[in-house]
Amino acid sequence: MQQMSEKSVLVQFGRAWLILTFMNLMAPASVCCLYSFQHEWDPFHLKYARFSESERLGMLEASKNMFQFGYDNYMKYAFPDDELDPIHCKGRGPDHEKPDNININDALGDYSLTLVESLGTLAVMGNSSEFKRAVKLVIDHVSFNKNSTVQVFEATIRVLGGLLSAHLIIVDPRNTLGDMNLPGYDNELLSLAHDLASRLLPAFSETATGIPFPRVTLDKGIPWNSINETCTSGAGTLVLEFGVLSRLLNDPVYESVSRQAVNKLWRLRSNVTGLLGNVINIQTGEWRGLMSGLGAGIDSFFEYLLKAYILFGDVDDLKKFNESYETIKFHMRRGRPQCNYGSGNIPLYVNVNMKTGETVNTWIDALQAAWSAVQVLNGDLEEAICSHALYYAIWRRYNALPERYNWQLRAPDVRFYPLRPELVESTYFLYRATKNPFYLHVGRDILESINVHMRERCGYCTIHDVHTKELEDRMESFFLSETCKYLYLLFDEANPVNKEQSRYIFTTEGHILPLDRNFHQRPWEEEWNLEPKLVEIKSSSRSEKEHNSKVKMLYLAKSKPIITEAKRNTSNCDRLIPDRQYDLPILSRYLRQVEVAVGLIDGTN
């Protein structure tokens, strides 16, 4: 374990994740030739120990083609609609005829969602000409003055995050991703982000706890029939995007309301277990869903505690994350104590009751596959390796990841797969941390499965049933924003994002944000005194007839300093032992155990 002061970490402008993560194995993929003869008989080593340069380049081209096929068809058949229906080759927008169809309406706002989400991937792939053209299309066509009711969480991570990321790419003085500057660019994407965020702010009004309403109507504010319940992720995963916007605008309101929600959720955690539930009443603070886990409804809350610390440098975020991490491991983790040592069942994080820590069901869901990436950022590499191996085995069994998998029955509880990126994301992070060719094989398996089973005439489809491979006519925007981006970065060793990996962090939607010295400052603090000050939040409505009242929100004008003196802090970095540097990340006998556990192979053989 390495000793480092919090002050030294902060001086490096939020690059804690580099220290925690990338001080692990950095050996090139070519070290596979160093495997000893003892592995010659092992089928796992024969399959995973080598990945040639020509194979890598082939997969790099395949991942680029995958994105281009989906993007080109969206632009041809769907733009300016939000999404592409890849079977019928047409666009899809909000379902205005069925307002309660939240599966569609939570994400789709009639604001060219897929184009906004694709901007960052175009830049990461170095496609400067199309990036510039796409930005101009967004500026010319995207408006938020729409009668669309959207989920605050989805609009924030998908649209607000996409706009902010693209804006920061354009104004990057270093041109890290290449020439992405637009002549005459006048911060139009930032202005759009500001407009959208102002329309989301009413969600924080008229709520007794400061936890936001789950949805807003973009041109009116809170819907008349809004419910008073929201999920933990929906309320607690806004601070990266809102915090960056506050710093770019020198306006504390956006970060203030997002942090207020996080802090309230934190104070409402169980005083017995320290766990949070997954659904809460925004007026009473009563937990309406007592399940605590690492999947849908709560997953990204923990992710953003760590990433907020990395990006903004506030040690309170790190303290919250560290406490959460220990609580999660104590109450949710099952199986043998170590990933690659000892005997016992495979390590598994289960869903538990927030008040007692008792297991409440026998399923895990697809969103939990991103937990490995969070563990990598936290430096807990062995745990990340084992968490990832379980989901990879499930993928190999079905050539997809079912939305819910019952680990007791060894079968899916919910059978669809909507092209989710979480397993690819964790694969990418683990490869960057270990450079082990095993993860290039994983990426190839995922890419080939998508091409074989999910590619249709005009794009890539959601799988309706992982057993039958029946398809649904929908290509969600995160496929181009995340799934394709992480696959491309996995195989593009020379990509600027990989070469400058200490300068970027990914949002929960896969949008890249720079780790900037300025983000460790709150520029408005110099102008405000220590006394609490009331800040006006204007209604998002642009109509004089609707919602012309102002919402008063309390903001503490001067927060505590990030660091008052040098303090010692122990890193969580858990490096692999030297003897395993050129071995498989998860030892063969344990990899076989995982495959038996999910029914991929017969344990009697």
JSON list of N, CA and C in Angstrom, two decimals, residues 14-73:
[
{"chain": "A", "resi": 14, "resn": "GLY", "atom": "N", "xyz": [-6.85, 16.44, -9.54]},
{"chain": "A", "resi": 14, "resn": "GLY", "atom": "CA", "xyz": [-7.85, 15.39, -9.66]},
{"chain": "A", "resi": 14, "resn": "GLY", "atom": "C", "xyz": [-7.38, 14.15, -10.37]},
{"chain": "A", "resi": 15, "resn": "ARG", "atom": "N", "xyz": [-6.08, 13.91, -10.44]},
{"chain": "A", "resi": 15, "resn": "ARG", "atom": "CA", "xyz": [-5.60, 12.73, -11.16]},
{"chain": "A", "resi": 15, "resn": "ARG", "atom": "C", "xyz": [-5.44, 11.54, -10.23]},
{"chain": "A", "resi": 16, "resn": "ALA", "atom": "N", "xyz": [-6.24, 11.52, -9.18]},
{"chain": "A", "resi": 16, "resn": "ALA", "atom": "CA", "xyz": [-6.15, 10.41, -8.23]},
{"chain": "A", "resi": 16, "resn": "ALA", "atom": "C", "xyz": [-6.40, 9.08, -8.91]},
{"chain": "A", "resi": 17, "resn": "TRP", "atom": "N", "xyz": [-7.31, 9.11, -9.87]},
{"chain": "A", "resi": 17, "resn": "TRP", "atom": "CA", "xyz": [-7.64, 7.84, -10.55]},
{"chain": "A", "resi": 17, "resn": "TRP", "atom": "C", "xyz": [-6.45, 7.27, -11.29]},
{"chain": "A", "resi": 18, "resn": "LEU", "atom": "N", "xyz": [-5.55, 8.13, -11.79]},
{"chain": "A", "resi": 18, "resn": "LEU", "atom": "CA", "xyz": [-4.34, 7.65, -12.44]},
{"chain": "A", "resi": 18, "resn": "LEU", "atom": "C", "xyz": [-3.45, 6.94, -11.44]},
{"chain": "A", "resi": 19, "resn": "ILE", "atom": "N", "xyz": [-3.30, 7.55, -10.26]},
{"chain": "A", "resi": 19, "resn": "ILE", "atom": "CA", "xyz": [-2.45, 6.96, -9.24]},
{"chain": "A", "resi": 19, "resn": "ILE", "atom": "C", "xyz": [-3.04, 5.65, -8.73]},
{"chain": "A", "resi": 20, "resn": "LEU", "atom": "N", "xyz": [-4.36, 5.66, -8.53]},
{"chain": "A", "resi": 20, "resn": "LEU", "atom": "CA", "xyz": [-5.01, 4.48, -7.98]},
{"chain": "A", "resi": 20, "resn": "LEU", "atom": "C", "xyz": [-5.07, 3.33, -8.98]},
{"chain": "A", "resi": 21, "resn": "THR", "atom": "N", "xyz": [-5.10, 3.69, -10.28]},
{"chain": "A", "resi": 21, "resn": "THR", "atom": "CA", "xyz": [-5.38, 2.68, -11.28]},
{"chain": "A", "resi": 21, "resn": "THR", "atom": "C", "xyz": [-4.18, 2.28, -12.12]},
{"chain": "A", "resi": 22, "resn": "PHE", "atom": "N", "xyz": [-3.52, 3.26, -12.69]},
{"chain": "A", "resi": 22, "resn": "PHE", "atom": "CA", "xyz": [-2.57, 2.95, -13.73]},
{"chain": "A", "resi": 22, "resn": "PHE", "atom": "C", "xyz": [-1.16, 2.69, -13.22]},
{"chain": "A", "resi": 23, "resn": "MET", "atom": "N", "xyz": [-1.00, 2.56, -11.87]},
{"chain": "A", "resi": 23, "resn": "MET", "atom": "CA", "xyz": [0.26, 2.09, -11.32]},
{"chain": "A", "resi": 23, "resn": "MET", "atom": "C", "xyz": [0.25, 0.57, -11.21]},
{"chain": "A", "resi": 24, "resn": "ASN", "atom": "N", "xyz": [-0.75, -0.04, -11.81]},
{"chain": "A", "resi": 24, "resn": "ASN", "atom": "CA", "xyz": [-0.81, -1.50, -11.88]},
{"chain": "A", "resi": 24, "resn": "ASN", "atom": "C", "xyz": [0.04, -1.97, -13.06]},
{"chain": "A", "resi": 25, "resn": "LEU", "atom": "N", "xyz": [-0.34, -3.06, -13.66]},
{"chain": "A", "resi": 25, "resn": "LEU", "atom": "CA", "xyz": [0.43, -3.58, -14.78]},
{"chain": "A", "resi": 25, "resn": "LEU", "atom": "C", "xyz": [0.37, -2.66, -15.97]},
{"chain": "A", "resi": 26, "resn": "MET", "atom": "N", "xyz": [1.51, -2.30, -16.53]},
{"chain": "A", "resi": 26, "resn": "MET", "atom": "CA", "xyz": [1.55, -1.49, -17.73]},
{"chain": "A", "resi": 26, "resn": "MET", "atom": "C", "xyz": [2.36, -2.20, -18.80]},
{"chain": "A", "resi": 27, "resn": "ALA", "atom": "N", "xyz": [2.46, -3.51, -18.69]},
{"chain": "A", "resi": 27, "resn": "ALA", "atom": "CA", "xyz": [3.24, -4.27, -19.67]},
{"chain": "A", "resi": 27, "resn": "ALA", "atom": "C", "xyz": [2.50, -4.34, -20.99]},
{"chain": "A", "resi": 28, "resn": "PRO", "atom": "N", "xyz": [3.19, -4.26, -22.13]},
{"chain": "A", "resi": 28, "resn": "PRO", "atom": "CA", "xyz": [2.53, -4.33, -23.42]},
{"chain": "A", "resi": 28, "resn": "PRO", "atom": "C", "xyz": [1.96, -5.69, -23.69]},
{"chain": "A", "resi": 29, "resn": "ALA", "atom": "N", "xyz": [1.01, -5.74, -24.64]},
{"chain": "A", "resi": 29, "resn": "ALA", "atom": "CA", "xyz": [0.35, -7.00, -24.95]},
{"chain": "A", "resi": 29, "resn": "ALA", "atom": "C", "xyz": [1.32, -8.04, -25.47]},
{"chain": "A", "resi": 30, "resn": "SER", "atom": "N", "xyz": [2.45, -7.58, -26.00]},
{"chain": "A", "resi": 30, "resn": "SER", "atom": "CA", "xyz": [3.39, -8.52, -26.59]},
{"chain": "A", "resi": 30, "resn": "SER", "atom": "C", "xyz": [4.08, -9.40, -25.57]},
{"chain": "A", "resi": 31, "resn": "VAL", "atom": "N", "xyz": [3.90, -9.13, -24.27]},
{"chain": "A", "resi": 31, "resn": "VAL", "atom": "CA", "xyz": [4.56, -9.95, -23.26]},
{"chain": "A", "resi": 31, "resn": "VAL", "atom": "C", "xyz": [3.98, -11.35, -23.21]},
{"chain": "A", "resi": 32, "resn": "CYS", "atom": "N", "xyz": [2.95, -11.59, -24.04]},
{"chain": "A", "resi": 32, "resn": "CYS", "atom": "CA", "xyz": [2.36, -12.93, -24.01]},
{"chain": "A", "resi": 32, "resn": "CYS", "atom": "C", "xyz": [3.39, -14.00, -24.33]},
{"chain": "A", "resi": 33, "resn": "CYS", "atom": "N", "xyz": [4.45, -13.62, -25.04]},
{"chain": "A", "resi": 33, "resn": "CYS", "atom": "CA", "xyz": [5.46, -14.62, -25.39]},
{"chain": "A", "resi": 33, "resn": "CYS", "atom": "C", "xyz": [6.22, -15.10, -24.17]},
{"chain": "A", "resi": 34, "resn": "LEU", "atom": "N", "xyz": [6.09, -14.41, -23.03]},
{"chain": "A", "resi": 34, "resn": "LEU", "atom": "CA", "xyz": [6.81, -14.78, -21.83]},
{"chain": "A", "resi": 34, "resn": "LEU", "atom": "C", "xyz": [6.10, -15.85, -21.01]},
{"chain": "A", "resi": 35, "resn": "TYR", "atom": "N", "xyz": [4.93, -16.28, -21.45]},
{"chain": "A", "resi": 35, "resn": "TYR", "atom": "CA", "xyz": [4.23, -17.33, -20.71]},
{"chain": "A", "resi": 35, "resn": "TYR", "atom": "C", "xyz": [5.09, -18.57, -20.65]},
{"chain": "A", "resi": 36, "resn": "SER", "atom": "N", "xyz": [5.07, -19.21, -19.51]},
{"chain": "A", "resi": 36, "resn": "SER", "atom": "CA", "xyz": [5.91, -20.39, -19.32]},
{"chain": "A", "resi": 36, "resn": "SER", "atom": "C", "xyz": [5.27, -21.62, -19.93]},
{"chain": "A", "resi": 37, "resn": "PHE", "atom": "N", "xyz": [6.09, -22.65, -20.09]},
{"chain": "A", "resi": 37, "resn": "PHE", "atom": "CA", "xyz": [5.61, -23.89, -20.71]},
{"chain": "A", "resi": 37, "resn": "PHE", "atom": "C", "xyz": [4.52, -24.56, -19.89]},
{"chain": "A", "resi": 38, "resn": "GLN", "atom": "N", "xyz": [4.41, -24.23, -18.60]},
{"chain": "A", "resi": 38, "resn": "GLN", "atom": "CA", "xyz": [3.41, -24.88, -17.77]},
{"chain": "A", "resi": 38, "resn": "GLN", "atom": "C", "xyz": [2.00, -24.57, -18.24]},
{"chain": "A", "resi": 39, "resn": "HIS", "atom": "N", "xyz": [1.82, -23.54, -19.06]},
{"chain": "A", "resi": 39, "resn": "HIS", "atom": "CA", "xyz": [0.50, -23.16, -19.52]},
{"chain": "A", "resi": 39, "resn": "HIS", "atom": "C", "xyz": [0.15, -23.78, -20.87]},
{"chain": "A", "resi": 40, "resn": "GLU", "atom": "N", "xyz": [1.08, -24.50, -21.48]},
{"chain": "A", "resi": 40, "resn": "GLU", "atom": "CA", "xyz": [0.84, -25.00, -22.83]},
{"chain": "A", "resi": 40, "resn": "GLU", "atom": "C", "xyz": [-0.39, -25.90, -22.91]},
{"chain": "A", "resi": 41, "resn": "TRP", "atom": "N", "xyz": [-0.69, -26.60, -21.83]},
{"chain": "A", "resi": 41, "resn": "TRP", "atom": "CA", "xyz": [-1.81, -27.54, -21.85]},
{"chain": "A", "resi": 41, "resn": "TRP", "atom": "C", "xyz": [-3.13, -26.89, -21.51]},
{"chain": "A", "resi": 42, "resn": "ASP", "atom": "N", "xyz": [-3.09, -25.67, -20.98]},
{"chain": "A", "resi": 42, "resn": "ASP", "atom": "CA", "xyz": [-4.28, -25.03, -20.43]},
{"chain": "A", "resi": 42, "resn": "ASP", "atom": "C", "xyz": [-5.11, -24.40, -21.54]},
{"chain": "A", "resi": 43, "resn": "PRO", "atom": "N", "xyz": [-6.35, -24.85, -21.75]},
{"chain": "A", "resi": 43, "resn": "PRO", "atom": "CA", "xyz": [-7.16, -24.30, -22.84]},
{"chain": "A", "resi": 43, "resn": "PRO", "atom": "C", "xyz": [-7.46, -22.81, -22.67]},
{"chain": "A", "resi": 44, "resn": "PHE", "atom": "N", "xyz": [-7.56, -22.34, -21.43]},
{"chain": "A", "resi": 44, "resn": "PHE", "atom": "CA", "xyz": [-7.80, -20.91, -21.23]},
{"chain": "A", "resi": 44, "resn": "PHE", "atom": "C", "xyz": [-6.61, -20.08, -21.69]},
{"chain": "A", "resi": 45, "resn": "HIS", "atom": "N", "xyz": [-5.41, -20.57, -21.39]},
{"chain": "A", "resi": 45, "resn": "HIS", "atom": "CA", "xyz": [-4.22, -19.84, -21.83]},
{"chain": "A", "resi": 45, "resn": "HIS", "atom": "C", "xyz": [-4.07, -19.92, -23.35]},
{"chain": "A", "resi": 46, "resn": "LEU", "atom": "N", "xyz": [-4.40, -21.05, -23.91]},
{"chain": "A", "resi": 46, "resn": "LEU", "atom": "CA", "xyz": [-4.32, -21.17, -25.36]},
{"chain": "A", "resi": 46, "resn": "LEU", "atom": "C", "xyz": [-5.27, -20.19, -26.05]},
{"chain": "A", "resi": 47, "resn": "LYS", "atom": "N", "xyz": [-6.40, -19.93, -25.41]},
{"chain": "A", "resi": 47, "resn": "LYS", "atom": "CA", "xyz": [-7.38, -19.03, -26.01]},
{"chain": "A", "resi": 47, "resn": "LYS", "atom": "C", "xyz": [-7.07, -17.57, -25.75]},
{"chain": "A", "resi": 48, "resn": "TYR", "atom": "N", "xyz": [-6.63, -17.22, -24.55]},
{"chain": "A", "resi": 48, "resn": "TYR", "atom": "CA", "xyz": [-6.59, -15.82, -24.13]},
{"chain": "A", "resi": 48, "resn": "TYR", "atom": "C", "xyz": [-5.19, -15.22, -24.00]},
{"chain": "A", "resi": 49, "resn": "ALA", "atom": "N", "xyz": [-4.14, -16.03, -24.09]},
{"chain": "A", "resi": 49, "resn": "ALA", "atom": "CA", "xyz": [-2.81, -15.53, -23.75]},
{"chain": "A", "resi": 49, "resn": "ALA", "atom": "C", "xyz": [-2.22, -14.62, -24.82]},
{"chain": "A", "resi": 50, "resn": "ARG", "atom": "N", "xyz": [-2.71, -14.70, -26.04]},
{"chain": "A", "resi": 50, "resn": "ARG", "atom": "CA", "xyz": [-2.10, -13.93, -27.12]},
{"chain": "A", "resi": 50, "resn": "ARG", "atom": "C", "xyz": [-3.16, -13.18, -27.91]},
{"chain": "A", "resi": 51, "resn": "PHE", "atom": "N", "xyz": [-2.81, -11.99, -28.31]},
{"chain": "A", "resi": 51, "resn": "PHE", "atom": "CA", "xyz": [-3.66, -11.21, -29.22]},
{"chain": "A", "resi": 51, "resn": "PHE", "atom": "C", "xyz": [-2.71, -10.42, -30.09]},
{"chain": "A", "resi": 52, "resn": "SER", "atom": "N", "xyz": [-2.61, -10.83, -31.35]},
{"chain": "A", "resi": 52, "resn": "SER", "atom": "CA", "xyz": [-1.58, -10.27, -32.23]},
{"chain": "A", "resi": 52, "resn": "SER", "atom": "C", "xyz": [-1.91, -8.84, -32.62]},
{"chain": "A", "resi": 53, "resn": "GLU", "atom": "N", "xyz": [-0.90, -8.15, -33.12]},
{"chain": "A", "resi": 53, "resn": "GLU", "atom": "CA", "xyz": [-1.09, -6.78, -33.58]},
{"chain": "A", "resi": 53, "resn": "GLU", "atom": "C", "xyz": [-2.05, -6.70, -34.75]},
{"chain": "A", "resi": 54, "resn": "SER", "atom": "N", "xyz": [-1.98, -7.69, -35.63]},
{"chain": "A", "resi": 54, "resn": "SER", "atom": "CA", "xyz": [-2.90, -7.69, -36.77]},
{"chain": "A", "resi": 54, "resn": "SER", "atom": "C", "xyz": [-4.34, -7.91, -36.31]},
{"chain": "A", "resi": 55, "resn": "GLU", "atom": "N", "xyz": [-4.53, -8.74, -35.28]},
{"chain": "A", "resi": 55, "resn": "GLU", "atom": "CA", "xyz": [-5.87, -8.93, -34.72]},
{"chain": "A", "resi": 55, "resn": "GLU", "atom": "C", "xyz": [-6.38, -7.63, -34.09]},
{"chain": "A", "resi": 56, "resn": "ARG", "atom": "N", "xyz": [-5.50, -6.96, -33.37]},
{"chain": "A", "resi": 56, "resn": "ARG", "atom": "CA", "xyz": [-5.91, -5.70, -32.75]},
{"chain": "A", "resi": 56, "resn": "ARG", "atom": "C", "xyz": [-6.33, -4.68, -33.80]},
{"chain": "A", "resi": 57, "resn": "LEU", "atom": "N", "xyz": [-5.55, -4.53, -34.83]},
{"chain": "A", "resi": 57, "resn": "LEU", "atom": "CA", "xyz": [-5.87, -3.58, -35.89]},
{"chain": "A", "resi": 57, "resn": "LEU", "atom": "C", "xyz": [-7.15, -3.96, -36.61]},
{"chain": "A", "resi": 58, "resn": "GLY", "atom": "N", "xyz": [-7.37, -5.26, -36.76]},
{"chain": "A", "resi": 58, "resn": "GLY", "atom": "CA", "xyz": [-8.62, -5.71, -37.38]},
{"chain": "A", "resi": 58, "resn": "GLY", "atom": "C", "xyz": [-9.83, -5.36, -36.54]},
{"chain": "A", "resi": 59, "resn": "MET", "atom": "N", "xyz": [-9.70, -5.52, -35.23]},
{"chain": "A", "resi": 59, "resn": "MET", "atom": "CA", "xyz": [-10.80, -5.18, -34.34]},
{"chain": "A", "resi": 59, "resn": "MET", "atom": "C", "xyz": [-11.00, -3.67, -34.24]},
{"chain": "A", "resi": 60, "resn": "LEU", "atom": "N", "xyz": [-9.91, -2.92, -34.35]},
{"chain": "A", "resi": 60, "resn": "LEU", "atom": "CA", "xyz": [-10.03, -1.47, -34.36]},
{"chain": "A", "resi": 60, "resn": "LEU", "atom": "C", "xyz": [-10.85, -1.01, -35.56]},
{"chain": "A", "resi": 61, "resn": "GLU", "atom": "N", "xyz": [-10.58, -1.58, -36.70]},
{"chain": "A", "resi": 61, "resn": "GLU", "atom": "CA", "xyz": [-11.34, -1.23, -37.90]},
{"chain": "A", "resi": 61, "resn": "GLU", "atom": "C", "xyz": [-12.79, -1.70, -37.78]},
{"chain": "A", "resi": 62, "resn": "ALA", "atom": "N", "xyz": [-12.98, -2.87, -37.20]},
{"chain": "A", "resi": 62, "resn": "ALA", "atom": "CA", "xyz": [-14.35, -3.39, -37.04]},
{"chain": "A", "resi": 62, "resn": "ALA", "atom": "C", "xyz": [-15.16, -2.52, -36.10]},
{"chain": "A", "resi": 63, "resn": "SER", "atom": "N", "xyz": [-14.54, -2.05, -35.03]},
{"chain": "A", "resi": 63, "resn": "SER", "atom": "CA", "xyz": [-15.27, -1.19, -34.08]},
{"chain": "A", "resi": 63, "resn": "SER", "atom": "C", "xyz": [-15.60, 0.15, -34.72]},
{"chain": "A", "resi": 64, "resn": "LYS", "atom": "N", "xyz": [-14.70, 0.66, -35.52]},
{"chain": "A", "resi": 64, "resn": "LYS", "atom": "CA", "xyz": [-14.96, 1.92, -36.23]},
{"chain": "A", "resi": 64, "resn": "LYS", "atom": "C", "xyz": [-16.11, 1.73, -37.22]},
{"chain": "A", "resi": 65, "resn": "ASN", "atom": "N", "xyz": [-16.10, 0.62, -37.94]},
{"chain": "A", "resi": 65, "resn": "ASN", "atom": "CA", "xyz": [-17.17, 0.34, -38.90]},
{"chain": "A", "resi": 65, "resn": "ASN", "atom": "C", "xyz": [-18.51, 0.17, -38.21]},
{"chain": "A", "resi": 66, "resn": "MET", "atom": "N", "xyz": [-18.49, -0.42, -37.02]},
{"chain": "A", "resi": 66, "resn": "MET", "atom": "CA", "xyz": [-19.74, -0.61, -36.28]},
{"chain": "A", "resi": 66, "resn": "MET", "atom": "C", "xyz": [-20.37, 0.74, -35.96]},
{"chain": "A", "resi": 67, "resn": "PHE", "atom": "N", "xyz": [-19.56, 1.65, -35.41]},
{"chain": "A", "resi": 67, "resn": "PHE", "atom": "CA", "xyz": [-20.09, 2.98, -35.13]},
{"chain": "A", "resi": 67, "resn": "PHE", "atom": "C", "xyz": [-20.57, 3.66, -36.40]},
{"chain": "A", "resi": 68, "resn": "GLN", "atom": "N", "xyz": [-19.75, 3.59, -37.44]},
{"chain": "A", "resi": 68, "resn": "GLN", "atom": "CA", "xyz": [-20.07, 4.33, -38.66]},
{"chain": "A", "resi": 68, "resn": "GLN", "atom": "C", "xyz": [-21.36, 3.82, -39.29]},
{"chain": "A", "resi": 69, "resn": "PHE", "atom": "N", "xyz": [-21.58, 2.51, -39.24]},
{"chain": "A", "resi": 69, "resn": "PHE", "atom": "CA", "xyz": [-22.81, 1.93, -39.80]},
{"chain": "A", "resi": 69, "resn": "PHE", "atom": "C", "xyz": [-24.03, 2.45, -39.04]},
{"chain": "A", "resi": 70, "resn": "GLY", "atom": "N", "xyz": [-23.96, 2.43, -37.72]},
{"chain": "A", "resi": 70, "resn": "GLY", "atom": "CA", "xyz": [-25.08, 2.93, -36.93]},
{"chain": "A", "resi": 70, "resn": "GLY", "atom": "C", "xyz": [-25.28, 4.42, -37.09]},
{"chain": "A", "resi": 71, "resn": "TYR", "atom": "N", "xyz": [-24.20, 5.17, -37.07]},
{"chain": "A", "resi": 71, "resn": "TYR", "atom": "CA", "xyz": [-24.30, 6.63, -37.18]},
{"chain": "A", "resi": 71, "resn": "TYR", "atom": "C", "xyz": [-24.80, 7.06, -38.56]},
{"chain": "A", "resi": 72, "resn": "ASP", "atom": "N", "xyz": [-24.22, 6.50, -39.61]},
{"chain": "A", "resi": 72, "resn": "ASP", "atom": "CA", "xyz": [-24.62, 6.88, -40.97]},
{"chain": "A", "resi": 72, "resn": "ASP", "atom": "C", "xyz": [-26.10, 6.61, -41.21]},
{"chain": "A", "resi": 73, "resn": "ASN", "atom": "N", "xyz": [-26.58, 5.48, -40.72]},
{"chain": "A", "resi": 73, "resn": "ASN", "atom": "CA", "xyz": [-27.98, 5.15, -40.92]},
{"chain": "A", "resi": 73, "resn": "ASN", "atom": "C", "xyz": [-28.90, 6.03, -40.08]}
]
